[in-house]
mmCIF file of C-alpha atoms in Angstrom:
data_model
loop_
_atom_site.group_PDB
_atom_site.id
_atom_site.type_symbol
_atom_site.label_atom_id
_atom_site.label_comp_id
_atom_site.label_asym_id
_atom_site.label_seq_id
_atom_site.Cartn_x
_atom_site.Cartn_y
_atom_site.Cartn_z
ATOM 1 C CA MET A 666 0.000 0.000 0.000
ATOM 2 C CA ASN A 667 2.937 2.308 0.757
ATOM 3 C CA ASP A 668 4.322 1.591 -2.725
ATOM 4 C CA LEU A 669 1.013 2.607 -4.298
ATOM 5 C CA ALA A 670 0.842 5.808 -2.241
ATOM 6 C CA LEU A 671 4.329 6.728 -3.464
ATOM 7 C CA LEU A 672 3.430 6.006 -7.085
ATOM 8 C CA LEU A 673 0.302 8.175 -6.952
ATOM 9 C CA THR A 674 2.335 11.278 -6.118
ATOM 10 C CA PRO A 675 3.374 13.588 -9.000
ATOM 11 C CA GLU A 676 6.962 12.352 -8.662
ATOM 12 C CA GLY A 677 5.809 8.740 -8.677
ATOM 13 C CA ARG A 678 3.626 9.187 -11.770
ATOM 14 C CA ALA A 679 6.478 10.906 -13.608
ATOM 15 C CA LEU A 680 8.822 8.085 -12.680
ATOM 16 C CA LEU A 681 6.331 5.482 -13.903
ATOM 17 C CA ASP A 682 6.280 7.230 -17.271
ATOM 18 C CA GLU A 683 10.071 7.254 -17.328
ATOM 19 C CA VAL A 684 10.500 3.523 -16.624
ATOM 20 C CA ARG A 685 7.740 2.473 -19.037
ATOM 21 C CA GLY A 686 9.071 -0.151 -21.426
ATOM 22 C CA THR A 687 12.217 -0.913 -19.402
ATOM 23 C CA ALA A 688 13.487 -4.351 -20.411
ATOM 24 C CA PRO A 689 14.233 -6.782 -17.566
ATOM 25 C CA ALA A 690 17.890 -6.904 -18.558
ATOM 26 C CA ASP A 691 18.136 -3.106 -18.197
ATOM 27 C CA GLU A 692 16.466 -2.763 -14.794
ATOM 28 C CA LEU A 693 19.674 -2.693 -12.748
ATOM 29 C CA ALA A 694 21.263 0.017 -14.868
ATOM 30 C CA VAL A 695 18.052 2.067 -14.899
ATOM 31 C CA ALA A 696 17.654 1.711 -11.128
ATOM 32 C CA THR A 697 21.241 2.818 -10.522
ATOM 33 C CA ARG A 698 20.755 5.915 -12.678
ATOM 34 C CA LEU A 699 17.389 6.911 -11.221
ATOM 35 C CA ARG A 700 18.521 6.537 -7.591
ATOM 36 C CA ARG A 701 20.815 9.514 -8.091
ATOM 37 C CA ASP A 702 17.758 11.792 -8.208
ATOM 38 C CA HIS A 703 14.954 9.820 -6.575
ATOM 39 C CA PRO A 704 14.486 7.870 -3.321
ATOM 40 C CA ALA A 705 15.499 4.234 -3.659
ATOM 41 C CA GLU A 706 12.117 3.086 -2.341
ATOM 42 C CA LEU A 707 10.281 5.020 -5.052
ATOM 43 C CA VAL A 708 12.560 3.742 -7.810
ATOM 44 C CA SER A 709 12.041 0.168 -6.648
ATOM 45 C CA ALA A 710 8.263 0.676 -6.519
ATOM 46 C CA ALA A 711 8.178 2.163 -10.022
ATOM 47 C CA LEU A 712 10.224 -0.630 -11.569
ATOM 48 C CA GLY A 713 8.151 -3.244 -9.739
ATOM 49 C CA GLN A 714 4.927 -1.685 -11.021
ATOM 50 C CA ALA A 715 6.325 -1.522 -14.569
ATOM 51 C CA ARG A 716 7.072 -5.236 -14.290
ATOM 52 C CA LEU A 717 3.495 -5.961 -13.178
ATOM 53 C CA ARG A 718 2.084 -3.849 -16.005
ATOM 54 C CA ARG A 719 4.056 -5.872 -18.559
ATOM 55 C CA ARG A 720 2.571 -9.075 -17.150
ATOM 56 C CA ALA A 721 -0.920 -7.580 -17.035
ATOM 57 C CA ALA A 722 -0.869 -6.535 -20.695
ATOM 58 C CA ALA A 723 -1.836 -10.091 -21.709
ATOM 59 C CA LYS A 724 -5.094 -9.722 -19.745
ATOM 60 C CA PHE A 725 -5.910 -6.039 -20.087
ATOM 61 C CA GLY A 726 -4.155 -4.938 -23.286
ATOM 62 C CA ASP A 727 -1.214 -2.562 -23.492
ATOM 63 C CA GLU A 728 -3.238 0.655 -23.259
ATOM 64 C CA ASP A 729 -5.192 -0.132 -20.081
ATOM 65 C CA ALA A 730 -2.378 -2.069 -18.407
ATOM 66 C CA GLY A 731 -0.047 0.865 -19.023
ATOM 67 C CA ARG A 732 -2.294 3.129 -16.936
ATOM 68 C CA MET A 733 -3.501 0.727 -14.247
ATOM 69 C CA PHE A 734 -1.996 -0.215 -10.878
ATOM 70 C CA PHE A 735 -1.459 -3.817 -9.854
ATOM 71 C CA THR A 736 -0.501 -6.034 -6.961
ATOM 72 C CA PRO A 737 1.243 -9.354 -7.684
ATOM 73 C CA ASN A 738 -1.862 -11.315 -6.651
ATOM 74 C CA GLY A 739 -4.045 -8.887 -8.575
ATOM 75 C CA VAL A 740 -2.312 -9.661 -11.849
ATOM 76 C CA GLU A 741 -2.538 -13.388 -11.220
ATOM 77 C CA GLN A 742 -6.168 -13.554 -10.079
ATOM 78 C CA SER A 743 -7.906 -10.782 -12.034
ATOM 79 C CA THR A 744 -10.379 -11.608 -14.782
ATOM 80 C CA ARG A 745 -9.191 -11.307 -18.372
ATOM 81 C CA ALA A 746 -10.690 -8.153 -19.911
ATOM 82 C CA ALA A 747 -12.461 -10.030 -22.725
ATOM 83 C CA VAL A 748 -14.187 -12.340 -20.233
ATOM 84 C CA ALA A 749 -15.148 -9.469 -17.917
ATOM 85 C CA ALA A 750 -16.587 -7.507 -20.864
ATOM 86 C CA TYR A 751 -18.659 -10.509 -21.956
ATOM 87 C CA ARG A 752 -20.046 -10.967 -18.437
ATOM 88 C CA ALA A 753 -20.843 -7.244 -18.177
ATOM 89 C CA ARG A 754 -22.828 -7.501 -21.429
ATOM 90 C CA ARG A 755 -24.831 -10.403 -19.989
ATOM 91 C CA PHE A 756 -25.633 -8.365 -16.894
ATOM 92 C CA ARG A 757 -26.717 -5.483 -19.104
ATOM 93 C CA GLU A 758 -28.912 -7.753 -21.247
ATOM 94 C CA LEU A 759 -30.595 -8.938 -18.038
ATOM 95 C CA GLY A 760 -31.643 -5.359 -17.301
ATOM 96 C CA VAL A 761 -29.045 -4.760 -14.586
ATOM 97 C CA THR A 762 -28.053 -1.139 -13.909
ATOM 98 C CA SER A 763 -26.202 -1.557 -10.601
ATOM 99 C CA VAL A 764 -23.935 -4.345 -9.275
ATOM 100 C CA ALA A 765 -22.326 -5.058 -5.921
ATOM 101 C CA ASP A 766 -18.946 -6.522 -6.946
ATOM 102 C CA LEU A 767 -17.835 -8.520 -3.914
ATOM 103 C CA CYS A 768 -14.160 -9.585 -3.657
ATOM 104 C CA CYS A 769 -13.418 -7.087 -6.436
ATOM 105 C CA GLY A 770 -9.650 -7.530 -6.491
ATOM 106 C CA ILE A 771 -7.850 -4.783 -8.421
ATOM 107 C CA GLY A 772 -11.115 -3.973 -10.209
ATOM 108 C CA GLY A 773 -11.025 -5.839 -13.521
ATOM 109 C CA ASP A 774 -14.707 -6.790 -13.449
ATOM 110 C CA ALA A 775 -15.756 -3.446 -11.976
ATOM 111 C CA ILE A 776 -14.065 -1.687 -14.902
ATOM 112 C CA ALA A 777 -15.917 -3.821 -17.461
ATOM 113 C CA LEU A 778 -19.234 -3.296 -15.675
ATOM 114 C CA ALA A 779 -18.735 0.471 -15.548
ATOM 115 C CA ARG A 780 -17.824 0.560 -19.231
ATOM 116 C CA ALA A 781 -21.143 -1.168 -19.891
ATOM 117 C CA GLY A 782 -22.855 1.745 -18.146
ATOM 118 C CA ILE A 783 -23.479 -0.114 -14.879
ATOM 119 C CA ARG A 784 -23.006 1.538 -11.482
ATOM 120 C CA VAL A 785 -20.682 -0.546 -9.271
ATOM 121 C CA LEU A 786 -19.928 -0.909 -5.583
ATOM 122 C CA ALA A 787 -16.545 -2.700 -5.544
ATOM 123 C CA VAL A 788 -15.663 -4.312 -2.201
ATOM 124 C CA ASP A 789 -12.472 -5.997 -1.015
ATOM 125 C CA ARG A 790 -11.190 -6.493 2.513
ATOM 126 C CA ASP A 791 -7.491 -6.284 1.556
ATOM 127 C CA ALA A 792 -6.337 -2.687 1.911
ATOM 128 C CA PRO A 793 -3.652 -2.625 -0.836
ATOM 129 C CA THR A 794 -6.005 -4.393 -3.248
ATOM 130 C CA ALA A 795 -8.875 -1.987 -2.569
ATOM 131 C CA ALA A 796 -6.485 0.941 -2.986
ATOM 132 C CA ALA A 797 -5.385 -0.436 -6.365
ATOM 133 C CA ALA A 798 -9.018 -0.835 -7.458
ATOM 134 C CA ARG A 799 -9.730 2.780 -6.478
ATOM 135 C CA ALA A 800 -6.645 4.007 -8.345
ATOM 136 C CA ASN A 801 -7.655 2.006 -11.420
ATOM 137 C CA ALA A 802 -11.161 3.468 -11.481
ATOM 138 C CA GLU A 803 -9.623 6.939 -11.393
ATOM 139 C CA ALA A 804 -6.888 6.146 -13.928
ATOM 140 C CA LEU A 805 -9.427 4.921 -16.476
ATOM 141 C CA GLY A 806 -11.901 7.753 -15.912
ATOM 142 C CA LEU A 807 -14.539 5.536 -14.277
ATOM 143 C CA ALA A 808 -14.550 6.881 -10.727
ATOM 144 C CA GLY A 809 -18.001 8.357 -11.292
ATOM 145 C CA LEU A 810 -19.469 4.868 -11.727
ATOM 146 C CA ILE A 811 -17.290 2.851 -9.339
ATOM 147 C CA GLU A 812 -17.334 3.248 -5.564
ATOM 148 C CA VAL A 813 -14.566 1.219 -3.922
ATOM 149 C CA ARG A 814 -14.986 0.130 -0.319
ATOM 150 C CA GLU A 815 -12.476 -1.657 1.919
ATOM 151 C CA ALA A 816 -14.655 -4.031 3.929
ATOM 152 C CA ASP A 817 -15.533 -7.636 4.744
ATOM 153 C CA VAL A 818 -17.929 -8.596 1.939
ATOM 154 C CA THR A 819 -20.046 -10.670 4.323
ATOM 155 C CA GLN A 820 -20.905 -7.479 6.220
ATOM 156 C CA VAL A 821 -21.968 -5.383 3.203
ATOM 157 C CA ASP A 822 -25.645 -4.597 2.566
ATOM 158 C CA THR A 823 -26.317 -5.249 -1.137
ATOM 159 C CA SER A 824 -30.108 -4.900 -1.052
ATOM 160 C CA SER A 825 -30.098 -1.597 -2.974
ATOM 161 C CA PHE A 826 -28.329 -3.126 -6.000
ATOM 162 C CA ASP A 827 -29.922 -4.882 -8.961
ATOM 163 C CA ALA A 828 -27.329 -7.620 -8.959
ATOM 164 C CA VAL A 829 -24.482 -9.221 -7.049
ATOM 165 C CA PHE A 830 -21.227 -10.532 -8.491
ATOM 166 C CA VAL A 831 -18.994 -12.614 -6.224
ATOM 167 C CA ASP A 832 -15.462 -13.723 -7.053
ATOM 168 C CA PRO A 833 -14.281 -15.662 -3.978
ATOM 169 C CA ALA A 834 -10.571 -16.114 -3.373
ATOM 170 C CA ARG A 835 -9.578 -19.554 -4.632
ATOM 171 C CA ARG A 836 -5.922 -19.478 -3.638
ATOM 172 C CA GLY A 837 -4.358 -19.932 -0.232
ATOM 173 C CA GLY A 838 -0.880 -20.135 1.201
ATOM 174 C CA ARG A 839 -0.372 -23.524 -0.460
ATOM 175 C CA GLY A 840 -1.742 -22.642 -3.896
ATOM 176 C CA ARG A 841 -5.110 -23.294 -5.495
ATOM 177 C CA ILE A 842 -8.090 -24.305 -3.385
ATOM 178 C CA PHE A 843 -10.269 -27.028 -4.873
ATOM 179 C CA ASP A 844 -12.900 -27.375 -2.142
ATOM 180 C CA PRO A 845 -15.601 -24.727 -2.816
ATOM 181 C CA GLU A 846 -16.324 -24.511 0.908
ATOM 182 C CA ALA A 847 -12.686 -23.508 1.467
ATOM 183 C CA TYR A 848 -13.077 -20.486 -0.825
ATOM 184 C CA SER A 849 -12.965 -17.102 0.886
ATOM 185 C CA PRO A 850 -15.869 -16.512 1.380
ATOM 186 C CA PRO A 851 -17.206 -20.097 1.088
ATOM 187 C CA LEU A 852 -19.385 -21.011 -1.881
ATOM 188 C CA SER A 853 -22.352 -21.646 0.416
ATOM 189 C CA TRP A 854 -22.221 -18.021 1.616
ATOM 190 C CA ALA A 855 -21.875 -16.756 -1.959
ATOM 191 C CA VAL A 856 -24.925 -18.785 -3.025
ATOM 192 C CA ARG A 857 -26.981 -17.300 -0.192
ATOM 193 C CA ALA A 858 -25.900 -13.808 -1.238
ATOM 194 C CA ALA A 859 -26.756 -14.629 -4.854
ATOM 195 C CA THR A 860 -30.223 -15.983 -4.170
ATOM 196 C CA ALA A 861 -31.063 -12.851 -2.169
ATOM 197 C CA ALA A 862 -30.481 -10.675 -5.263
ATOM 198 C CA ARG A 863 -32.639 -10.300 -8.367
ATOM 199 C CA VAL A 864 -29.699 -11.338 -10.574
ATOM 200 C CA ALA A 865 -26.337 -12.733 -9.521
ATOM 201 C CA ALA A 866 -23.197 -14.333 -10.885
ATOM 202 C CA LEU A 867 -20.607 -16.334 -8.946
ATOM 203 C CA LYS A 868 -17.183 -16.876 -10.493
ATOM 204 C CA ILE A 869 -15.829 -20.323 -9.631
ATOM 205 C CA ALA A 870 -13.050 -22.669 -10.698
ATOM 206 C CA PRO A 871 -13.819 -24.450 -14.002
ATOM 207 C CA GLY A 872 -13.055 -27.799 -12.405
ATOM 208 C CA ILE A 873 -15.972 -27.601 -9.977
ATOM 209 C CA PRO A 874 -17.849 -30.935 -9.818
ATOM 210 C CA HIS A 875 -21.203 -30.684 -11.568
ATOM 211 C CA GLU A 876 -22.953 -32.299 -8.632
ATOM 212 C CA THR A 877 -22.045 -29.315 -6.424
ATOM 213 C CA VAL A 878 -23.794 -26.813 -8.726
ATOM 214 C CA PRO A 879 -26.997 -25.582 -7.005
ATOM 215 C CA ASP A 880 -30.255 -26.560 -8.701
ATOM 216 C CA ALA A 881 -31.285 -22.900 -8.901
ATOM 217 C CA ALA A 882 -28.186 -21.916 -10.892
ATOM 218 C CA GLU A 883 -27.430 -21.764 -14.582
ATOM 219 C CA ALA A 884 -23.851 -22.998 -15.037
ATOM 220 C CA GLU A 885 -21.648 -21.500 -17.742
ATOM 221 C CA TRP A 886 -18.092 -22.443 -18.681
ATOM 222 C CA ILE A 887 -16.087 -19.802 -20.570
ATOM 223 C CA SER A 888 -12.996 -20.126 -22.735
ATOM 224 C CA ASP A 889 -11.015 -17.382 -24.442
ATOM 225 C CA GLY A 890 -8.933 -18.222 -27.478
ATOM 226 C CA GLY A 891 -9.333 -21.914 -26.702
ATOM 227 C CA ASP A 892 -8.166 -21.657 -23.068
ATOM 228 C CA VAL A 893 -10.740 -22.376 -20.357
ATOM 229 C CA LYS A 894 -10.787 -19.367 -18.041
ATOM 230 C CA GLU A 895 -13.588 -19.874 -15.550
ATOM 231 C CA ALA A 896 -17.012 -21.157 -14.698
ATOM 232 C CA VAL A 897 -19.874 -18.903 -13.622
ATOM 233 C CA LEU A 898 -23.017 -19.749 -11.697
ATOM 234 C CA TRP A 899 -25.846 -17.436 -12.786
ATOM 235 C CA PHE A 900 -28.992 -16.794 -10.769
ATOM 236 C CA GLY A 901 -32.078 -14.924 -11.938
ATOM 237 C CA THR A 902 -31.615 -15.647 -15.642
ATOM 238 C CA GLY A 903 -34.824 -17.662 -15.871
ATOM 239 C CA ALA A 904 -32.913 -20.834 -16.728
ATOM 240 C CA PRO A 905 -32.268 -22.797 -13.507
ATOM 241 C CA GLY A 906 -30.402 -26.026 -14.148
ATOM 242 C CA ALA A 907 -29.260 -24.944 -17.622
ATOM 243 C CA VAL A 908 -25.695 -25.662 -18.750
ATOM 244 C CA ARG A 909 -23.822 -23.749 -21.435
ATOM 245 C CA ALA A 910 -20.334 -23.341 -22.857
ATOM 246 C CA THR A 911 -19.306 -19.937 -24.193
ATOM 247 C CA LEU A 912 -16.337 -19.442 -26.478
ATOM 248 C CA LEU A 913 -14.608 -16.083 -26.853
ATOM 249 C CA PRO A 914 -13.999 -14.173 -28.988
ATOM 250 C CA GLY A 915 -17.433 -14.240 -30.495
ATOM 251 C CA PRO A 916 -19.191 -14.969 -28.266
ATOM 252 C CA ARG A 917 -20.512 -18.347 -29.359
ATOM 253 C CA THR A 918 -22.608 -20.242 -26.861
ATOM 254 C CA LEU A 919 -23.500 -23.939 -26.933
ATOM 255 C CA ALA A 920 -26.490 -24.798 -24.751
ATOM 256 C CA GLY A 921 -26.898 -28.200 -23.194
ATOM 257 C CA ARG A 922 -29.871 -30.259 -24.322
ATOM 258 C CA GLY A 923 -29.539 -33.174 -21.904
ATOM 259 C CA LEU A 924 -28.355 -35.614 -24.572
ATOM 260 C CA PRO A 925 -27.170 -39.111 -23.614
ATOM 261 C CA ASP A 926 -23.509 -40.021 -24.017
ATOM 262 C CA PRO A 927 -22.540 -40.538 -27.681
ATOM 263 C CA GLU A 928 -22.003 -44.068 -28.928
ATOM 264 C CA VAL A 929 -18.494 -45.374 -29.508
ATOM 265 C CA ARG A 930 -17.765 -45.904 -33.201
ATOM 266 C CA PRO A 931 -14.809 -46.827 -35.441
ATOM 267 C CA VAL A 932 -12.267 -44.184 -36.366
ATOM 268 C CA GLY A 933 -13.606 -42.096 -39.245
ATOM 269 C CA ARG A 934 -11.901 -39.729 -41.641
ATOM 270 C CA TYR A 935 -12.174 -36.806 -39.240
ATOM 271 C CA LEU A 936 -11.387 -36.297 -35.575
ATOM 272 C CA TYR A 937 -12.963 -33.455 -33.604
ATOM 273 C CA GLU A 938 -11.323 -32.041 -30.480
ATOM 274 C CA PRO A 939 -14.016 -30.154 -28.499
ATOM 275 C CA ASP A 940 -13.132 -26.826 -26.929
ATOM 276 C CA GLY A 941 -12.153 -27.093 -23.281
ATOM 277 C CA ALA A 942 -15.246 -25.173 -22.157
ATOM 278 C CA VAL A 943 -17.424 -27.702 -23.992
ATOM 279 C CA ILE A 944 -15.660 -30.576 -22.246
ATOM 280 C CA ARG A 945 -15.876 -28.939 -18.802
ATOM 281 C CA ALA A 946 -19.587 -28.272 -19.367
ATOM 282 C CA HIS A 947 -20.125 -31.958 -20.271
ATOM 283 C CA LEU A 948 -21.485 -30.991 -23.700
ATOM 284 C CA VAL A 949 -19.421 -33.341 -25.866
ATOM 285 C CA ALA A 950 -22.645 -35.142 -26.821
ATOM 286 C CA GLU A 951 -24.025 -31.898 -28.269
ATOM 287 C CA VAL A 952 -20.905 -31.529 -30.435
ATOM 288 C CA ALA A 953 -21.064 -35.171 -31.515
ATOM 289 C CA GLU A 954 -24.659 -34.715 -32.632
ATOM 290 C CA GLU A 955 -23.766 -31.511 -34.489
ATOM 291 C CA VAL A 956 -21.007 -33.208 -36.510
ATOM 292 C CA GLY A 957 -22.775 -36.562 -36.885
ATOM 293 C CA GLY A 958 -20.081 -38.428 -34.986
ATOM 294 C CA GLY A 959 -19.361 -40.709 -32.066
ATOM 295 C CA LEU A 960 -16.621 -41.282 -29.515
ATOM 296 C CA LEU A 961 -13.305 -43.022 -30.111
ATOM 297 C CA ASP A 962 -13.515 -44.409 -26.586
ATOM 298 C CA PRO A 963 -16.247 -44.129 -23.934
ATOM 299 C CA THR A 964 -13.893 -42.370 -21.491
ATOM 300 C CA ILE A 965 -12.227 -39.880 -23.864
ATOM 301 C CA ALA A 966 -13.605 -36.626 -25.270
ATOM 302 C CA TYR A 967 -12.491 -37.093 -28.884
ATOM 303 C CA VAL A 968 -15.258 -37.290 -31.477
ATOM 304 C CA THR A 969 -14.837 -39.056 -34.814
ATOM 305 C CA ALA A 970 -16.941 -38.840 -37.983
ATOM 306 C CA ASP A 971 -16.797 -39.749 -41.674
ATOM 307 C CA GLU A 972 -17.915 -36.334 -42.933
ATOM 308 C CA LEU A 973 -16.550 -32.858 -42.304
ATOM 309 C CA ARG A 974 -19.103 -30.628 -40.618
ATOM 310 C CA PRO A 975 -17.255 -27.528 -39.377
ATOM 311 C CA THR A 976 -18.294 -26.302 -35.936
ATOM 312 C CA PRO A 977 -16.953 -23.459 -33.800
ATOM 313 C CA TYR A 978 -17.157 -25.719 -30.767
ATOM 314 C CA ALA A 979 -14.446 -28.175 -31.831
ATOM 315 C CA SER A 980 -11.265 -28.233 -33.889
ATOM 316 C CA ALA A 981 -11.386 -30.687 -36.797
ATOM 317 C CA TYR A 982 -8.491 -32.821 -38.046
ATOM 318 C CA GLU A 983 -8.333 -35.016 -41.130
ATOM 319 C CA ILE A 984 -6.903 -38.366 -40.074
ATOM 320 C CA THR A 985 -4.529 -40.055 -42.513
ATOM 321 C CA ASP A 986 -3.119 -42.915 -40.433
ATOM 322 C CA ARG A 987 -4.100 -45.102 -37.504
ATOM 323 C CA LEU A 988 -1.348 -47.045 -35.712
ATOM 324 C CA PRO A 989 -1.145 -49.049 -32.516
ATOM 325 C CA PHE A 990 1.131 -47.225 -30.108
ATOM 326 C CA ASN A 991 4.648 -47.888 -31.404
ATOM 327 C CA VAL A 992 7.344 -45.210 -31.376
ATOM 328 C CA LYS A 993 9.516 -46.922 -33.996
ATOM 329 C CA ARG A 994 6.651 -47.162 -36.470
ATOM 330 C CA LEU A 995 5.734 -43.525 -35.902
ATOM 331 C CA LYS A 996 9.339 -42.444 -36.389
ATOM 332 C CA ALA A 997 9.562 -44.346 -39.672
ATOM 333 C CA LEU A 998 6.270 -42.878 -40.901
ATOM 334 C CA LEU A 999 7.328 -39.326 -40.059
ATOM 335 C CA ARG A 1000 10.653 -39.837 -41.847
ATOM 336 C CA GLU A 1001 8.813 -41.160 -44.906
ATOM 337 C CA ARG A 1002 6.443 -38.116 -44.893
ATOM 338 C CA GLU A 1003 9.338 -35.678 -44.209
ATOM 339 C CA VAL A 1004 7.590 -34.272 -41.150
ATOM 340 C CA GLY A 1005 9.716 -31.750 -39.255
ATOM 341 C CA THR A 1006 6.985 -29.926 -37.334
ATOM 342 C CA LEU A 1007 5.084 -32.346 -35.150
ATOM 343 C CA THR A 1008 2.217 -31.285 -32.904
ATOM 344 C CA VAL A 1009 1.547 -33.870 -30.210
ATOM 345 C CA LYS A 1010 -1.865 -34.008 -28.560
ATOM 346 C CA LYS A 1011 -2.838 -36.545 -25.977
ATOM 347 C CA ARG A 1012 -5.857 -37.699 -24.068
ATOM 348 C CA GLY A 1013 -5.855 -40.992 -22.205
ATOM 349 C CA SER A 1014 -2.103 -41.480 -22.643
ATOM 350 C CA ALA A 1015 0.705 -41.250 -20.088
ATOM 351 C CA VAL A 1016 3.323 -40.331 -22.720
ATOM 352 C CA GLU A 1017 4.611 -36.753 -22.490
ATOM 353 C CA PRO A 1018 4.658 -34.827 -25.801
ATOM 354 C CA GLU A 1019 8.238 -33.573 -25.399
ATOM 355 C CA GLU A 1020 9.432 -37.088 -24.609
ATOM 356 C CA LEU A 1021 7.848 -38.391 -27.813
ATOM 357 C CA ARG A 1022 9.368 -35.588 -29.910
ATOM 358 C CA ARG A 1023 12.825 -36.404 -28.557
ATOM 359 C CA LYS A 1024 12.409 -40.047 -29.495
ATOM 360 C CA VAL A 1025 11.091 -39.556 -33.040
ATOM 361 C CA ARG A 1026 13.346 -36.537 -33.874
ATOM 362 C CA PRO A 1027 11.107 -35.112 -36.639
ATOM 363 C CA GLN A 1028 12.958 -33.620 -39.615
ATOM 364 C CA GLY A 1029 11.726 -32.187 -42.883
ATOM 365 C CA PRO A 1030 9.629 -29.405 -44.415
ATOM 366 C CA ASN A 1031 6.178 -30.823 -43.644
ATOM 367 C CA ALA A 1032 3.909 -30.634 -40.598
ATOM 368 C CA ALA A 1033 1.582 -33.142 -38.945
ATOM 369 C CA THR A 1034 -0.422 -33.713 -35.773
ATOM 370 C CA VAL A 1035 -0.329 -36.961 -33.828
ATOM 371 C CA PHE A 1036 -2.984 -37.901 -31.266
ATOM 372 C CA LEU A 1037 -1.944 -40.239 -28.473
ATOM 373 C CA THR A 1038 -5.162 -41.735 -27.214
ATOM 374 C CA ARG A 1039 -7.202 -44.911 -26.847
ATOM 375 C CA VAL A 1040 -9.535 -46.398 -29.402
ATOM 376 C CA ALA A 1041 -12.005 -48.828 -27.851
ATOM 377 C CA GLY A 1042 -9.571 -49.204 -24.941
ATOM 378 C CA ALA A 1043 -6.411 -49.841 -27.015
ATOM 379 C CA PRO A 1044 -3.447 -47.362 -26.943
ATOM 380 C CA THR A 1045 -3.461 -45.799 -30.399
ATOM 381 C CA MET A 1046 -1.710 -43.139 -32.472
ATOM 382 C CA LEU A 1047 -3.743 -41.144 -35.008
ATOM 383 C CA LEU A 1048 -1.825 -39.035 -37.507
ATOM 384 C CA GLY A 1049 -3.418 -36.172 -39.389
ATOM 385 C CA ALA A 1050 -3.625 -32.453 -40.077
ATOM 386 C CA PRO A 1051 -5.898 -29.635 -38.849
ATOM 387 C CA VAL A 1052 -8.830 -28.441 -40.926
ATOM 388 C CA LYS A 1053 -9.346 -24.683 -40.976
ATOM 389 C CA LYS A 1054 -11.886 -23.667 -38.307
ATOM 390 C CA PRO A 1055 -14.911 -21.611 -39.385
ATOM 391 C CA ALA A 1056 -14.779 -17.910 -38.571
#
């Protein structure tokens, strides 16, 4: 918090501008030079903040990250801007004009909500984090829509707000927390807070067991650029018990229809790898129906089909070869095809991709993808190439 107070002074802001873009290799030389005219504590704070801003650019973009203030945990745990903007649009579409953002962190979601025209009360009990959220609202010109309060979220009255958004802390001193009741605050408290509001959203870990999802909630899994980012429990959407997977950018949303598990079938000409959000949402059956396919194995989320039916919810590959797992045979095949760029994907295999690449030593101008998986229970290698995904 002292670092942030120093950086918000005129001298601190000027120093932040001066160290912008400093490469890690140049930090020592820059620090030595700046300490001739500035306090060592301020120089260290400015270089540390510049380092955090570089890391945060992947989530917030260069322009916003270059103006915002971060804590180390804030960079790690904040919502990616694209995901926060999508959620803010959903709130807006649900008629929400005010949100109590509980466990707001450095304000990533509050910023997106305010940019959607929604008034926000942003609450966090950690003083440095709340101070960073307040500084970010001011830095981005959103202080008129965002009130930041340092408080215990369980003691905050949210009854005057249209909606509640809760992002419980899911990390402790030993890393990630997998038990929802060990979140801070616990999931059970967050659900009670959600059901007391007209509309609510709870951000949770994407690996949450489906059986722990409350019956009153709509569960949504979100990926961005193919990477699963989070799961959200929505209340007040009019769709209790619904399940959906949303892919960004887009957005494209696949709704669950309660289909039975797909049948297992022989390997076809095409293999479909569902997006991670689809898999987490248990919607592989919906993808299989869309492409007219079945599973390679009852326990593995690869879909196979004879025809190509492009879908945004899965990446398609044209399969050229099916081999029982045998490194020597794969090496010979790759040498024959002059494959030098080998992408290794695996599901249901203990073999590590880098280990396989070392053993086969691919060389040549061509590229290929190999899937290490099981087909009807048997360890199998499928060789092929990606099919361009629809826009």
